[in-house]
Short mmCIF file of C-alpha atoms in Angstrom, two decimals:
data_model
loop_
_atom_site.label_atom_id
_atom_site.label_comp_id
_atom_site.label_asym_id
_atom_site.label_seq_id
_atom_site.Cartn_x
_atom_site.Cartn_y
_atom_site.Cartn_z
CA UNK A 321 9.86 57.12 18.20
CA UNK A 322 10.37 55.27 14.89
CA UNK A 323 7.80 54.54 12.51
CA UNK A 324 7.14 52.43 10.08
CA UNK A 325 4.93 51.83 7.05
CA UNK A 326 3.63 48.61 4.97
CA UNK A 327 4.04 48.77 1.27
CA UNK A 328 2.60 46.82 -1.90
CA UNK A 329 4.95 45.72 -4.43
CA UNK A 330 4.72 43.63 -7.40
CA UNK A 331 7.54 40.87 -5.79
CA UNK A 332 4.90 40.81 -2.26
CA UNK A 333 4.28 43.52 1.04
CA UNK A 334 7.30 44.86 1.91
CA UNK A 335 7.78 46.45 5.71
CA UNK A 336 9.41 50.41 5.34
CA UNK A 337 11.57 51.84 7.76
CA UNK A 338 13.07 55.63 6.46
CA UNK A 339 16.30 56.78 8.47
CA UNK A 340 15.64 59.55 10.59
CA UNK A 341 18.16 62.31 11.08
CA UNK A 342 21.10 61.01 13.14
CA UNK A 343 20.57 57.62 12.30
CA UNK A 344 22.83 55.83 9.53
CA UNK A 345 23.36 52.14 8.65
CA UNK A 346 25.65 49.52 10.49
CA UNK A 347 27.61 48.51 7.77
CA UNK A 348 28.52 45.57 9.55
CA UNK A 349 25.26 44.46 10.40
CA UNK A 350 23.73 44.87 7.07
CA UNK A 351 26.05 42.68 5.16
CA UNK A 352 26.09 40.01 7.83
CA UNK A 353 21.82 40.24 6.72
CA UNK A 354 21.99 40.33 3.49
CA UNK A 355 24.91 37.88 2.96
CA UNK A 356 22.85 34.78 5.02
CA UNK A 357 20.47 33.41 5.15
CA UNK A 358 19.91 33.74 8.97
CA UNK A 359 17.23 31.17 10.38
CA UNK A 360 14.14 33.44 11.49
CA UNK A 361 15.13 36.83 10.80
CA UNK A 362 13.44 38.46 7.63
CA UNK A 363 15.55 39.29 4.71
CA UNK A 364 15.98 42.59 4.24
CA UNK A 365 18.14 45.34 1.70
CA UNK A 366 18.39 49.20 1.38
CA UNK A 367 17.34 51.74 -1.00
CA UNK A 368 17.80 55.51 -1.11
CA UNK A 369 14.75 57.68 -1.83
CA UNK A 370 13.57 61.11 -1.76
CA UNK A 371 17.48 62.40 -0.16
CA UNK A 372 16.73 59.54 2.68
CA UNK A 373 17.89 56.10 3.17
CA UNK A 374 15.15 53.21 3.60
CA UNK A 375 15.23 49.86 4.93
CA UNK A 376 12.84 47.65 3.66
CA UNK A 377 11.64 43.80 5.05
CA UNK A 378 10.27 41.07 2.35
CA UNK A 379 6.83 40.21 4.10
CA UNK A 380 5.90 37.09 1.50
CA UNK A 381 3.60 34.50 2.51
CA UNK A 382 3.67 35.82 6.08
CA UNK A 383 0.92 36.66 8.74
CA UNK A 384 1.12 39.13 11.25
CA UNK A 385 1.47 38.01 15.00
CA UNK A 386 -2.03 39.63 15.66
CA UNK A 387 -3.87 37.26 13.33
CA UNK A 388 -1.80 34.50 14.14
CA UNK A 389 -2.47 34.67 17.78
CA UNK A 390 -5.91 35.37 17.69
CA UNK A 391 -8.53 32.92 19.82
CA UNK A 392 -7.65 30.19 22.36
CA UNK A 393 -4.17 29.07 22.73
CA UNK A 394 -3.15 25.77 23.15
CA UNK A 395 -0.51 24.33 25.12
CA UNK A 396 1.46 23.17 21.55
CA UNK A 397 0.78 26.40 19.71
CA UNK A 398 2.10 27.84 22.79
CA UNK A 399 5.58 26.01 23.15
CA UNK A 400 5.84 26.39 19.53
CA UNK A 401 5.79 29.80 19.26
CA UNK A 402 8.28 30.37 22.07
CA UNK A 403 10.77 28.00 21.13
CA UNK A 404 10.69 29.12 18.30
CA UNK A 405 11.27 33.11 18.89
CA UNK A 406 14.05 31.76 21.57
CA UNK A 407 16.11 30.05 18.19
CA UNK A 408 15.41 33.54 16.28
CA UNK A 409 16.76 35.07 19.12
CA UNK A 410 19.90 33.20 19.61
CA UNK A 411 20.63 33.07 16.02
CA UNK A 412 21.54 36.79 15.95
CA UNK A 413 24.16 35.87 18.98
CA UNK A 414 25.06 33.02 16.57
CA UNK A 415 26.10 35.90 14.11
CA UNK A 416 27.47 38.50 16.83
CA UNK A 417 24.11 40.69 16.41
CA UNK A 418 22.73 42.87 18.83
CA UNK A 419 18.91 41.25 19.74
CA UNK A 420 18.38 44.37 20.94
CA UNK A 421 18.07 45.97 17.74
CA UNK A 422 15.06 43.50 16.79
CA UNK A 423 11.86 44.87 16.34
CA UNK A 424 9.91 43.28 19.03
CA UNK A 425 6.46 44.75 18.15
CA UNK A 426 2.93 43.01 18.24
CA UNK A 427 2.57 44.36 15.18
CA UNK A 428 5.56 44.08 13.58
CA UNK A 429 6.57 39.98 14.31
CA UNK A 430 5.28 37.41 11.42
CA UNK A 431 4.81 33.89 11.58
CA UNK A 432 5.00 31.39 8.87
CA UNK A 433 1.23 29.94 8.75
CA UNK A 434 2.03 26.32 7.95
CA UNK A 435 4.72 25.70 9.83
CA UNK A 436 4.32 28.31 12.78
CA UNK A 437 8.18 29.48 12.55
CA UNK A 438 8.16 33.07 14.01
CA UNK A 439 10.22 35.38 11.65
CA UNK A 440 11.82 38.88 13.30
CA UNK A 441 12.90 42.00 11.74
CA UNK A 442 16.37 43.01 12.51
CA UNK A 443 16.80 47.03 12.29
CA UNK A 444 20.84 47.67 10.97
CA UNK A 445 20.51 51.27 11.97
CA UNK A 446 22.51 53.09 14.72
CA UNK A 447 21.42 56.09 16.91
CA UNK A 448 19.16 56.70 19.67
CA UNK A 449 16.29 57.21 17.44
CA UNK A 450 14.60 54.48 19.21
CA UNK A 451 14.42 52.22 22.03
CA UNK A 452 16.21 49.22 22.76
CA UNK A 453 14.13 45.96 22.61
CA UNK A 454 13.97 43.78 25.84
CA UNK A 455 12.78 40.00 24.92
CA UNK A 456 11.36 39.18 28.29
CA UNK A 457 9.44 42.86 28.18
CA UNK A 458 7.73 41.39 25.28
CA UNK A 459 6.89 37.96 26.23
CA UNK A 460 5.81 38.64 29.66
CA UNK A 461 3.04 41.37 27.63
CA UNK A 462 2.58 38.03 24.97
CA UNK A 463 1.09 35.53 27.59
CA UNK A 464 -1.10 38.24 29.84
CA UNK A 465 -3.12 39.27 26.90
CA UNK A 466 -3.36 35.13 25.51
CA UNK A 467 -6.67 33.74 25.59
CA UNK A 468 -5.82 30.34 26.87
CA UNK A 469 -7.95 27.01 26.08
CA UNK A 470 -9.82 26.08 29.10
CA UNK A 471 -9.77 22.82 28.53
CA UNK A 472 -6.08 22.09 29.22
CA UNK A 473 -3.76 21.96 32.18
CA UNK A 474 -2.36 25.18 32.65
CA UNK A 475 0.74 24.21 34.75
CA UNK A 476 2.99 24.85 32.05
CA UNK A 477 1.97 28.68 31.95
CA UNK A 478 2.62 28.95 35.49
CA UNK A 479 6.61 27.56 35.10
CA UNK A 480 7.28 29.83 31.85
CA UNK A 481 6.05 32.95 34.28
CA UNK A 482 8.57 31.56 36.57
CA UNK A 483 11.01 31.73 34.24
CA UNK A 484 10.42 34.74 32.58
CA UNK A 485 10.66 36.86 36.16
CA UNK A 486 13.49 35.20 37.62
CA UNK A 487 16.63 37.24 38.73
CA UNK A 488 18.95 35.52 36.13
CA UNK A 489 16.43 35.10 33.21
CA UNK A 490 17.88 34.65 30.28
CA UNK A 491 16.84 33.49 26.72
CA UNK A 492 19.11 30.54 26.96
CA UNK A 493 17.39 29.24 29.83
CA UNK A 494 13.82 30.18 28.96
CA UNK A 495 14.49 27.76 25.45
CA UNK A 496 16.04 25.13 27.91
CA UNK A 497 12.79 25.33 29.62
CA UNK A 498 10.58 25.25 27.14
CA UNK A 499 12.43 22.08 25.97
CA UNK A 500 11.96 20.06 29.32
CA UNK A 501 8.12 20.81 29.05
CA UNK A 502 7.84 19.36 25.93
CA UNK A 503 9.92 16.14 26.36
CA UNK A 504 6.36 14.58 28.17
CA UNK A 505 4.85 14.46 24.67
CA UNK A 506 7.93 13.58 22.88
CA UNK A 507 8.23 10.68 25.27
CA UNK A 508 4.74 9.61 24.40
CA UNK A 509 5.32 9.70 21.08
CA UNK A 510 8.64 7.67 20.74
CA UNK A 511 7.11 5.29 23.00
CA UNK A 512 4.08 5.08 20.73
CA UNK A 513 6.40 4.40 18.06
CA UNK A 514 8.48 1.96 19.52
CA UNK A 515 5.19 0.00 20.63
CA UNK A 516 4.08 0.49 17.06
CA UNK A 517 7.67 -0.43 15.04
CA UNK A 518 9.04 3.12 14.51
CA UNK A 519 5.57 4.06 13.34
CA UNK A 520 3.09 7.29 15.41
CA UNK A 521 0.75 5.53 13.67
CA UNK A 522 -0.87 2.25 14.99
CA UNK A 523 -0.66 -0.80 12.30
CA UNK A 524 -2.52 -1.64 10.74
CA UNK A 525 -4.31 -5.31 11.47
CA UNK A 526 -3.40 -8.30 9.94
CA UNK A 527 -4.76 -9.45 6.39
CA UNK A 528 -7.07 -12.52 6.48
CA UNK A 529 -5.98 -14.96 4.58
CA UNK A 530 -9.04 -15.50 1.37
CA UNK A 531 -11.28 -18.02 0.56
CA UNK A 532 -13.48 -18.21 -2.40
CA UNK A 533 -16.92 -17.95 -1.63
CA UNK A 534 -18.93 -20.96 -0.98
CA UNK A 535 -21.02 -22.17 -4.06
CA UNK A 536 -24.51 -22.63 -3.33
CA UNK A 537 -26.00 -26.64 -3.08
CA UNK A 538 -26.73 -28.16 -6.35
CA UNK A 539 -29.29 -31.17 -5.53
CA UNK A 540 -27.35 -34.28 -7.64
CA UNK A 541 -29.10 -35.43 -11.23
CA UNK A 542 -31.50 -37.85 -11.10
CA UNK A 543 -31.39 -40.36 -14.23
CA UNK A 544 -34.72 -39.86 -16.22
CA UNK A 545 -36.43 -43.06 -17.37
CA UNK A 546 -35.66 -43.91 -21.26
CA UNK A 547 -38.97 -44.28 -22.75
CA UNK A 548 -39.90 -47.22 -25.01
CA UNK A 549 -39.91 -47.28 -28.28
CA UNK A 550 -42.22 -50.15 -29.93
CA UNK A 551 -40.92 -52.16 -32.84
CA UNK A 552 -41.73 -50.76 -35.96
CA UNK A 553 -44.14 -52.57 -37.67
CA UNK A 554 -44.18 -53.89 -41.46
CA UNK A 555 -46.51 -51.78 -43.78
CA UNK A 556 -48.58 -53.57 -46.46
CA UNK A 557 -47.36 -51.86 -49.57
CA UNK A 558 -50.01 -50.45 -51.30
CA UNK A 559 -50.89 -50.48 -55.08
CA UNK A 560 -51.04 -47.06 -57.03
CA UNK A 561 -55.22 -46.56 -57.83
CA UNK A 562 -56.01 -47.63 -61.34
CA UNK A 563 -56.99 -44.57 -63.51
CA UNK A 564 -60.59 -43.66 -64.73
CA UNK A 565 -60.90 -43.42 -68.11
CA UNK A 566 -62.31 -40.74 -69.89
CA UNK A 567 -65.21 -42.58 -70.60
CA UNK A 568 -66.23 -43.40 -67.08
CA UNK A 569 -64.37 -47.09 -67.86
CA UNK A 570 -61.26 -48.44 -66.11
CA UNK A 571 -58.39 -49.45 -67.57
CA UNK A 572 -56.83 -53.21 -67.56
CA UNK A 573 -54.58 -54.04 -65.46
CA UNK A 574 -50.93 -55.11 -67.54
CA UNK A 575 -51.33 -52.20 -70.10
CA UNK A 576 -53.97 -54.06 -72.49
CA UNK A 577 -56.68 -51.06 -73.56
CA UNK A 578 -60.18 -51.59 -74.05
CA UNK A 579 -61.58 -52.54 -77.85
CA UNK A 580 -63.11 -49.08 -79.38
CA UNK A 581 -66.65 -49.78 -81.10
CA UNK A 582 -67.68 -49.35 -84.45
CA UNK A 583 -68.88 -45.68 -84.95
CA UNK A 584 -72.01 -45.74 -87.77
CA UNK A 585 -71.08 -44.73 -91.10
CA UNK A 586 -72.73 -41.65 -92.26
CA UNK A 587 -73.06 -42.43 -95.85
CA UNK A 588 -75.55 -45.20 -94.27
CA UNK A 589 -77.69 -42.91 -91.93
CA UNK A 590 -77.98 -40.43 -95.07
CA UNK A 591 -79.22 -43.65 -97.47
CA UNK A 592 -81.93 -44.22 -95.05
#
């Protein structure tokens, strides 16, 4: 039984596998790994430590399949994931691999979170240390313990149990499968772009052509009488007052001044 371990780094988790005695690396296999970049397999590389070889898996950004897959699964996440694990699968054919030598473990299959692309460890060890991995072992066990979403039509489960238990099952066929069930929705979709000019999304309505706002009513001017204005009349021109004098007399009239009288002589008033 092999065993393996999870380990922190500073570069991200890494997945450990340690050789076990009678086990050694497939030369072959490893550089064909670590030399491409092989769609859904992890990358991996190989250390020696403590007197044993190691093979270690980069884990970054990943999520395990058990967190992925938990709660109701819908008929998209579904096809998804299975296409998806059929194209990993292949790909090692692709680049004369051995599937069976990938680790086909609940617990040891990622997925990408954002995208949903299932990524698979491939072990390049030889020896009977462990078991060989059987791809229709594990999905068969993958869809009895799904929680399905009620809601849906589950037809499509029952033809990918068909599949998966027929005499001649192969992964080839189960991806050919998988891609007839999912033309339906790519039909509705190019047909809801054609309808919609090459567009998923409807477009959007015509713009209405503007029109300033209406001004509100002005009532017209009316013309506002000019009132009259009488003649101006001619003013009798008035003389300047004639001055008092300081004697309580008045002045005449073309500059002529009143005679002064005789004051008494005081060498009279002291004869008498």
């Amino acid at each position: 039984m092999r065993e393996f371990t999870f380990e922190r780094q500073t570069f991200g988790s890494c997945l450990v596998y340690r050789l076990m005695p009678g086990e050694e690396l497939d030369r072959m296999a490893l550089g064909m790994l670590r030399y491409n970049e092989i769609p859904g397999l992890l990358p991996v590389s190989c250390l020696y430590e403590d007197g044993k070889q190691t093979v270690r898996f980069q884990l970054s950004s990943l999520t395990a399949l058990p967190g992925y897959w938990a709660g109701q699964i819908g008929r998209r996440k579904l096809l998804a994931f299975l296409s998806s694990f059929c194209r990993a699968v292949l790909e090692c054919q692709e680049y004369l691999l051995d599937p069976s030598n990938l680790l086909l473990d609940w617990d040891y299959i990622f997925v990408e979170p954002l995208s949903g692309t299932v990524r698979l460890a491939y072990l390049p060890v030889e020896g009977d240390g462990g078991d060989r991995s059987d791809a229709r072992a594990f999905l068969e066990g993958l869809i009895r313990r799904t929680s399905f979403d009620p809601a849906e039509d589950g037809s499509h489960i029952a033809v990918i149990l068909n599949t998966l238990r027929s005499e001649n099952f192969s992964v080839d066929q189960l991806d050919a499968r998988l891609k007839s069930l999912a033309q339906p929705q790519e039909k509705a979709v190019s047909q809801q772009r054609a309808e919609t000019g090459g567009s998923a999304q409807p477009s959007p309505p015509p713009a209405r052509p503007w029109t300033p706002p209406a001004e509100p009513a002005v009532p017209p001017v009316q013309p506002q009488p000019i009132p009259q204005v009488p003649p101006a009349q001619p003013q009798p021109i008035q003389q300047p007052a004639q001055k008092e004098s300081k004697k309580g007399g008045f002045s005449f009239l073309g500059g002529n001044k009143a005679p002064k009288q005789a004051k008494p002589s005081k060498k009279k008033d002291a004869a008498q």
